[in-house]
Amino acid sequence: MFNKSLIEKLQTIETPFYYYDLELLKNTIAAVKAEADKYNFHIHYALKANANEQLLKIICKAGFGADCVSGNEVKAALKNNFNPSSIVFAGVGKTDKEITESLVSDIFCFNCESIEEIKVINDLASSLNKKARIALRINPNVNANTHHYITTGLEENKFGINFWELESVMDEIKNSSNIDLIGLHFHIGSQICDLEPFRLLCTRVNEIQHWFETRNISIAHLNVGGGLGVNYHEPDKNAVPDFKSYFEVFNKFLDIKKHQQVHFELGRSIVAQCGVLISKVLFIKKGKKTNFIILDAGMTELIRPALYQSYHKIENLTAEFLSFERDKVETNYDVAGPICESSDCFAKSYLLPESKRGDLIALRTTGAYGQVMSLEYNLRERAKAIYSDGI
Ligand SMILES: *Cc1c(COP(=O)(O)O)cnc(C)c1O
């Protein structure tokens, strides 16, 4: 991703900032498209991974739909030209205002997560004299084997409708004249690198479909969510995730009926690798046991390590590209930010070239759940962005 002349340019820009490699984003999008098109699968980009407008414009141009989890995400999708008929709206707690505005915008589908939500959508649609298309988000009770904070498809999670509730859900829908049930929706979690959970999901979806078939309820759309993982440890090795194998699993194991359309909601796998958080070393603190690198970026720019102990590869770009002799001496550092929280630490005991004040540091694979999760805590400025085509 980096070379000497790029590093020299980045050095002149005020840190911290996100750097986006748009070439890599475009290559990733092209790979998703090529593999999904083989099976006529529909892709909805999950805005919550990164709602940066420059990125949204590129993703929208590729013809993807949008997967939103708030009213403001629906608005951002519309503002950036996503077609309303390609917008799906999920979320366990949609407000009346968010539902009403989405009905007015005529989005494709609400992914519903409870009986009470279906009632409310029916009432609001009725008062607007509209029909709301909904999909039932069903909890498949599949363990995604990912971090417990980002697993969503187990009965103990707050998300989705459980299988044993389906009878009463269908009773509710029968009595809801402004609801049009068009699909089933699933999302088992995030950062799933092993494809086995997706195969298990297919098996569960087939069983659940059978339940509807035996009741003569036709389901036009299957939405299997997102969750494909990326390689955080070696970001340059598989910069474009293996979409081929991922879609193959669904094509092979999902029982797709002739009339059905299959939808995916990919977030992380599309944008994670194209983003890098660039920061400078403010100070080196030498302790008895630990040496600290204090960066000018912290959990306010990238909260993932503090929130769910996530790993991001750290590179000293100055030592690696501009000052070769230093690359030979490596030291263990705790790499921390400036925020007044002990959890504001990106990595403990991380092996890096000998580092100095002013060195440029890259936190890799931060295009997803990075900038979009940034905070103003400590009255910090919101993280800025620089694009590869603009420098
Ligand atoms: C977060 C989320 C996604 C995207 O997940 P990724 O792991 O980023 O692909 C898709 N669908 C729903 C409902 C989500 O909440």
Coordinates of C-alpha atoms and ligand atoms in Angstrom, one line a residue:
M1 CA 0.0 0.0 0.0
F2 CA 2.8 2.4 0.9
N3 CA 6.0 3.6 -0.9
K4 CA 8.6 6.2 -0.1
S5 CA 7.0 9.1 -2.1
L6 CA 3.6 8.5 -0.6
I7 CA 5.1 8.5 3.0
E8 CA 6.9 11.8 2.2
K9 CA 3.6 13.3 1.2
L10 CA 1.7 11.9 4.2
Q11 CA 4.4 13.4 6.4
T12 CA 3.4 16.9 5.5
I13 CA -0.3 16.5 6.5
E14 CA -1.5 17.3 10.0
T15 CA -2.1 14.1 12.0
P16 CA -4.1 12.2 13.0
F17 CA -6.1 11.3 9.9
Y18 CA -7.6 8.4 8.0
Y19 CA -5.9 7.6 4.7
Y20 CA -8.1 5.8 2.1
D21 CA -6.6 3.9 -0.8
L22 CA -9.5 4.3 -3.3
E23 CA -7.7 2.1 -5.8
L24 CA -7.9 -0.8 -3.3
L25 CA -11.6 0.0 -2.6
K26 CA -12.4 -0.1 -6.3
N27 CA -10.6 -3.4 -6.7
T28 CA -12.4 -4.8 -3.7
I29 CA -15.8 -3.7 -5.1
A30 CA -15.0 -5.1 -8.5
A31 CA -14.2 -8.5 -6.9
V32 CA -17.4 -8.5 -4.9
K33 CA -19.4 -7.6 -8.0
A34 CA -17.8 -10.2 -10.2
E35 CA -18.3 -13.0 -7.7
A36 CA -21.9 -12.0 -6.7
D37 CA -23.0 -11.5 -10.3
K38 CA -22.2 -15.1 -11.1
Y39 CA -25.2 -16.1 -9.0
N40 CA -27.3 -13.0 -9.4
F41 CA -26.8 -12.2 -5.7
H42 CA -27.8 -8.7 -4.5
I43 CA -25.3 -6.7 -2.4
H44 CA -26.3 -4.1 0.1
Y45 CA -23.4 -2.2 1.5
A46 CA -23.7 -1.9 5.4
L47 CA -23.3 1.9 5.9
K48 CA -22.5 1.4 9.6
A49 CA -19.0 0.1 8.7
N50 CA -18.1 3.5 7.2
A51 CA -20.5 6.2 6.0
N52 CA -17.8 8.5 4.7
E53 CA -19.4 10.2 1.7
Q54 CA -16.4 9.8 -0.7
L55 CA -16.6 6.1 -0.1
L56 CA -20.4 5.9 -0.3
K57 CA -20.3 7.6 -3.7
I58 CA -17.9 5.0 -5.1
I59 CA -19.8 2.1 -3.6
C60 CA -23.1 3.5 -4.9
K61 CA -21.7 3.8 -8.4
A62 CA -20.9 0.1 -8.4
G63 CA -24.7 -0.5 -8.2
F64 CA -24.9 -1.8 -4.7
G65 CA -27.9 -1.2 -2.5
A66 CA -27.6 0.0 1.1
D67 CA -28.1 -1.7 4.4
C68 CA -29.0 0.9 7.1
V69 CA -29.4 0.6 10.9
S70 CA -30.7 4.1 11.7
G71 CA -32.9 6.8 10.1
N72 CA -29.8 8.9 9.6
E73 CA -28.1 6.1 7.7
V74 CA -31.2 5.9 5.5
K75 CA -30.9 9.6 4.9
A76 CA -27.2 9.3 4.1
A77 CA -27.9 6.5 1.6
L78 CA -30.5 8.6 -0.1
K79 CA -28.3 11.7 -0.1
N80 CA -25.5 9.8 -1.8
N81 CA -27.8 8.5 -4.5
F82 CA -28.6 5.0 -3.4
N83 CA -31.9 4.0 -4.9
P84 CA -34.7 3.8 -2.3
S85 CA -35.7 0.5 -3.8
S86 CA -32.3 -0.9 -2.8
I87 CA -32.4 0.2 0.8
V88 CA -33.0 -2.2 3.6
F89 CA -33.4 -1.0 7.2
A90 CA -32.5 -3.2 10.1
G91 CA -32.2 -2.5 13.8
V92 CA -33.7 -3.7 17.0
G93 CA -34.9 -0.2 18.1
K94 CA -36.4 1.8 15.2
T95 CA -38.2 5.0 16.4
D96 CA -41.6 6.0 15.0
K97 CA -39.9 9.0 13.3
E98 CA -37.3 6.7 11.6
I99 CA -40.0 4.3 10.5
T100 CA -42.3 7.1 9.2
E101 CA -39.5 8.8 7.2
S102 CA -38.4 5.5 5.7
L103 CA -42.0 4.7 4.7
V104 CA -42.3 8.1 3.1
S105 CA -39.0 7.5 1.2
D106 CA -40.4 4.2 0.0
I107 CA -37.4 2.1 1.0
F108 CA -37.3 -1.5 -0.2
C109 CA -37.7 -3.3 3.1
F110 CA -37.8 -3.1 6.9
N111 CA -36.0 -6.0 8.6
C112 CA -38.2 -6.5 11.6
E113 CA -36.9 -7.8 14.9
S114 CA -40.0 -8.1 17.2
I115 CA -43.8 -8.6 17.1
E116 CA -44.3 -5.1 18.7
E117 CA -42.2 -3.5 15.9
I118 CA -44.4 -5.2 13.3
K119 CA -47.5 -3.7 15.0
V120 CA -46.0 -0.2 15.1
I121 CA -44.9 -0.4 11.4
N122 CA -48.4 -1.5 10.5
D123 CA -50.0 1.4 12.4
L124 CA -47.7 4.0 10.9
A125 CA -48.0 2.6 7.4
S126 CA -51.8 2.6 7.8
S127 CA -51.8 6.2 8.9
L128 CA -49.8 7.1 5.7
N129 CA -52.0 4.8 3.6
K130 CA -49.0 2.8 2.6
K131 CA -48.0 -0.8 2.6
A132 CA -44.7 -1.6 4.3
R133 CA -42.6 -4.3 2.9
I134 CA -41.0 -6.3 5.7
A135 CA -38.6 -9.2 6.2
L136 CA -38.5 -11.1 9.4
R137 CA -35.1 -11.0 11.0
I138 CA -34.9 -14.5 12.4
N139 CA -32.4 -15.5 15.0
P140 CA -30.9 -18.7 13.5
N141 CA -29.1 -19.6 16.7
V142 CA -25.8 -20.2 14.9
N143 CA -22.6 -19.5 16.7
A144 CA -20.3 -17.3 14.5
N145 CA -17.3 -18.2 16.6
T146 CA -16.3 -14.5 16.7
H147 CA -15.8 -12.1 19.6
H148 CA -18.8 -12.2 21.9
Y149 CA -19.5 -8.5 21.4
I150 CA -19.9 -9.0 17.6
T151 CA -21.8 -12.2 17.6
T152 CA -25.5 -11.6 17.0
G153 CA -27.2 -14.8 15.9
L154 CA -27.6 -16.6 19.3
E155 CA -30.8 -16.7 21.3
E156 CA -29.1 -14.9 24.1
N157 CA -28.5 -11.9 21.8
K158 CA -31.0 -9.0 21.7
F159 CA -31.3 -9.3 17.9
G160 CA -34.0 -11.0 15.8
I161 CA -37.1 -13.1 16.3
N162 CA -36.7 -16.6 17.7
F163 CA -37.9 -19.6 15.8
W164 CA -40.4 -20.5 18.5
E165 CA -42.1 -17.1 18.2
L166 CA -42.9 -17.6 14.5
E167 CA -46.5 -18.8 15.0
S168 CA -47.5 -15.7 16.9
V169 CA -45.5 -13.5 14.5
M170 CA -47.5 -14.9 11.5
D171 CA -50.8 -14.4 13.4
E172 CA -49.8 -10.7 13.9
I173 CA -48.9 -10.3 10.2
K174 CA -52.3 -11.9 9.1
N175 CA -54.0 -9.2 11.1
S176 CA -51.8 -6.4 9.7
S177 CA -53.3 -5.2 6.4
N178 CA -50.6 -2.6 5.8
I179 CA -47.7 -5.2 6.1
D180 CA -46.4 -7.1 3.1
L181 CA -44.1 -10.0 4.2
I182 CA -41.6 -10.3 1.4
G183 CA -38.6 -11.9 3.0
L184 CA -36.5 -13.5 5.7
H185 CA -33.4 -11.9 7.1
F186 CA -30.4 -13.2 9.0
H187 CA -27.2 -11.8 10.3
I188 CA -25.0 -14.0 12.5
G189 CA -22.2 -11.6 13.4
S190 CA -19.1 -9.9 12.2
Q191 CA -15.4 -10.7 11.4
I192 CA -16.2 -14.3 10.5
C193 CA -13.1 -15.8 8.8
D194 CA -14.0 -19.5 8.9
L195 CA -16.7 -20.2 6.4
E196 CA -18.3 -23.0 8.4
P197 CA -20.7 -20.7 10.4
F198 CA -22.0 -19.5 7.0
R199 CA -22.6 -23.1 5.9
L200 CA -24.5 -23.8 9.2
L201 CA -26.5 -20.6 8.5
C202 CA -27.5 -22.0 5.1
T203 CA -28.7 -25.2 6.7
R204 CA -30.7 -23.3 9.3
V205 CA -32.3 -21.0 6.6
N206 CA -33.3 -24.1 4.7
E207 CA -35.1 -25.5 7.8
I208 CA -36.8 -22.2 8.5
Q209 CA -37.9 -21.9 4.9
H210 CA -39.4 -25.3 5.2
W211 CA -41.6 -24.0 8.1
F212 CA -43.0 -21.3 5.8
E213 CA -43.5 -23.7 2.9
T214 CA -45.6 -26.1 4.9
R215 CA -47.8 -23.2 5.7
N216 CA -48.0 -22.1 2.1
I217 CA -46.3 -18.8 2.8
S218 CA -44.2 -17.7 -0.1
I219 CA -41.0 -15.9 0.6
A220 CA -39.6 -13.9 -2.3
H221 CA -36.4 -12.6 -0.7
L222 CA -33.7 -14.3 1.4
N223 CA -31.3 -11.9 3.1
V224 CA -28.3 -13.6 4.7
G225 CA -26.7 -10.5 6.2
G226 CA -23.0 -9.8 6.2
G227 CA -20.1 -10.7 8.5
L228 CA -17.3 -11.9 6.2
G229 CA -14.0 -11.2 8.0
V230 CA -10.8 -9.6 6.8
N231 CA -7.1 -10.4 7.6
Y232 CA -6.1 -8.0 10.3
H233 CA -2.7 -9.6 10.9
E234 CA -1.5 -9.5 7.3
P235 CA -3.4 -6.8 5.6
D236 CA -1.2 -6.8 2.5
K237 CA -1.4 -10.6 2.0
N238 CA -5.2 -10.8 1.3
A239 CA -6.0 -7.2 0.7
V240 CA -9.1 -8.3 -1.2
P241 CA -11.1 -10.9 0.8
D242 CA -11.9 -14.2 -0.7
F243 CA -15.4 -13.4 -2.0
K244 CA -15.3 -16.3 -4.4
S245 CA -15.3 -19.0 -1.6
Y246 CA -17.8 -17.0 0.4
F247 CA -20.5 -16.7 -2.3
E248 CA -19.8 -20.3 -3.3
V249 CA -20.9 -21.5 0.1
F250 CA -24.3 -19.9 -0.2
N251 CA -24.7 -21.0 -3.8
K252 CA -23.9 -24.6 -2.8
F253 CA -25.7 -24.9 0.5
L254 CA -28.6 -22.5 0.4
D255 CA -31.8 -23.9 -1.0
I256 CA -32.7 -21.1 -3.3
K257 CA -36.2 -21.4 -5.0
K258 CA -36.6 -20.4 -8.6
H259 CA -38.6 -17.2 -7.8
Q260 CA -36.2 -16.1 -5.0
Q261 CA -33.7 -13.3 -4.8
V262 CA -30.8 -13.6 -2.4
H263 CA -29.4 -10.6 -0.6
F264 CA -26.2 -9.9 1.3
E265 CA -25.2 -7.0 3.6
L266 CA -21.4 -6.6 3.5
G267 CA -19.7 -3.9 5.4
R268 CA -16.3 -4.7 6.8
S269 CA -15.1 -6.9 4.0
I270 CA -15.7 -4.1 1.5
V271 CA -14.0 -1.2 3.3
A272 CA -11.7 -2.4 6.1
Q273 CA -8.5 -2.8 4.2
C274 CA -8.6 0.4 2.2
G275 CA -8.4 2.6 5.3
V276 CA -5.4 3.3 7.5
L277 CA -5.3 5.6 10.5
I278 CA -2.1 7.7 10.3
S279 CA -0.7 9.1 13.4
K280 CA 2.6 10.6 14.7
V281 CA 4.6 9.7 17.7
L282 CA 4.3 12.5 20.3
F283 CA 6.6 11.0 23.0
I284 CA 8.6 7.9 23.9
K285 CA 8.3 7.1 27.6
K286 CA 10.8 4.6 28.9
G287 CA 9.7 2.6 31.9
K288 CA 11.3 -0.1 33.9
K289 CA 9.6 -2.9 32.2
T290 CA 7.6 -1.2 29.4
N291 CA 8.4 1.4 26.8
F292 CA 5.5 3.5 25.7
I293 CA 4.9 5.1 22.4
I294 CA 2.4 7.9 22.9
L295 CA 0.6 8.7 19.7
D296 CA -1.4 11.7 18.7
A297 CA -4.3 9.4 17.8
G298 CA -6.2 7.5 20.4
M299 CA -9.5 5.7 21.1
T300 CA -11.3 8.8 20.0
E301 CA -10.2 8.1 16.4
L302 CA -10.1 4.3 16.6
I303 CA -12.1 2.8 19.5
R304 CA -12.0 -0.9 18.4
P305 CA -9.0 -1.9 20.5
A306 CA -10.5 -0.3 23.6
L307 CA -14.0 -1.6 22.9
Y308 CA -13.4 -5.2 21.9
Q309 CA -9.6 -5.8 22.2
S310 CA -9.3 -5.9 18.5
Y311 CA -5.9 -6.2 16.9
H312 CA -4.6 -3.8 14.3
K313 CA -1.3 -4.1 12.6
I314 CA 1.0 -1.2 13.5
E315 CA 3.8 0.0 11.3
N316 CA 6.4 2.7 11.8
L317 CA 6.3 4.2 8.3
T318 CA 9.3 6.5 8.9
A319 CA 11.6 3.7 10.1
E320 CA 10.3 1.3 7.4
F321 CA 10.5 3.6 4.4
L322 CA 12.7 6.6 5.2
S323 CA 15.2 5.6 7.7
F324 CA 16.3 2.0 6.9
E325 CA 19.1 1.7 9.4
R326 CA 16.6 2.0 12.3
D327 CA 14.6 -0.9 10.9
K328 CA 17.2 -3.3 12.3
V329 CA 16.8 -2.6 16.0
E330 CA 13.4 -3.8 17.2
T331 CA 11.9 -3.0 20.7
N332 CA 8.7 -4.0 22.4
Y333 CA 6.4 -1.0 22.9
D334 CA 3.0 -0.4 24.5
V335 CA 1.4 1.8 21.9
A336 CA -1.1 4.2 23.5
G337 CA -3.1 7.4 22.7
P338 CA -3.4 10.7 24.5
I339 CA -6.9 10.1 25.9
C340 CA -7.4 10.1 29.7
E341 CA -8.5 6.5 29.9
S342 CA -6.2 3.5 30.6
S343 CA -8.1 1.5 27.9
D344 CA -6.8 4.1 25.4
C345 CA -4.1 1.6 24.3
F346 CA -3.8 0.2 20.8
A347 CA -1.4 -2.6 21.6
K348 CA 0.7 -4.0 24.4
S349 CA 4.3 -5.2 24.0
Y350 CA 4.2 -4.7 20.3
L351 CA 7.5 -5.3 18.4
L352 CA 8.5 -2.2 16.3
P353 CA 11.6 -0.6 15.0
E354 CA 13.2 1.8 17.4
S355 CA 10.8 4.7 17.3
K356 CA 11.2 8.4 17.9
R357 CA 9.2 11.6 18.3
G358 CA 7.7 12.7 15.0
D359 CA 7.7 9.2 13.4
L360 CA 4.7 8.4 11.2
I361 CA 2.7 5.5 12.5
A362 CA 0.1 3.5 10.5
L363 CA -2.7 1.5 12.2
R364 CA -3.8 -0.8 9.4
T365 CA -7.1 -2.2 8.4
T366 CA -9.1 0.6 9.9
G367 CA -11.5 1.4 7.0
A368 CA -14.3 -0.4 8.8
Y369 CA -15.7 0.7 12.2
G370 CA -12.9 3.3 12.4
Q371 CA -13.7 6.8 11.3
V372 CA -17.4 6.2 11.7
M373 CA -17.0 5.3 15.4
S374 CA -14.8 8.3 16.2
L375 CA -15.7 10.4 19.2
E376 CA -15.4 13.9 20.5
Y377 CA -14.5 12.8 24.0
N378 CA -11.9 15.0 25.6
L379 CA -13.3 17.6 23.1
R380 CA -11.2 16.1 20.4
E381 CA -11.8 17.0 16.8
R382 CA -13.6 14.3 14.7
A383 CA -11.2 12.3 12.7
K384 CA -10.5 13.7 9.2
A385 CA -9.8 11.9 6.0
I386 CA -7.3 12.0 3.1
Y387 CA -7.8 10.2 -0.1
S388 CA -5.3 8.5 -2.4
D389 CA -6.6 10.5 -5.4
G390 CA -6.2 13.8 -3.6
I391 CA -2.6 13.9 -2.7
Ligands
LIG1 C1 -23.3 -4.8 11.0 C2 -24.3 -5.4 10.1 C3 -23.9 -5.9 8.9 C4 -22.5 -5.7 8.3 O1 -21.6 -6.6 9.0 P1 -20.1 -6.7 8.5 O2 -19.5 -7.6 9.5 O3 -19.5 -5.4 8.5 O4 -20.2 -7.3 7.1 C5 -24.9 -6.4 8.1 N1 -26.2 -6.6 8.5 C6 -26.6 -6.1 9.7 C7 -28.0 -6.3 10.1 C8 -25.7 -5.5 10.6 O5 -26.1 -5.1 11.8

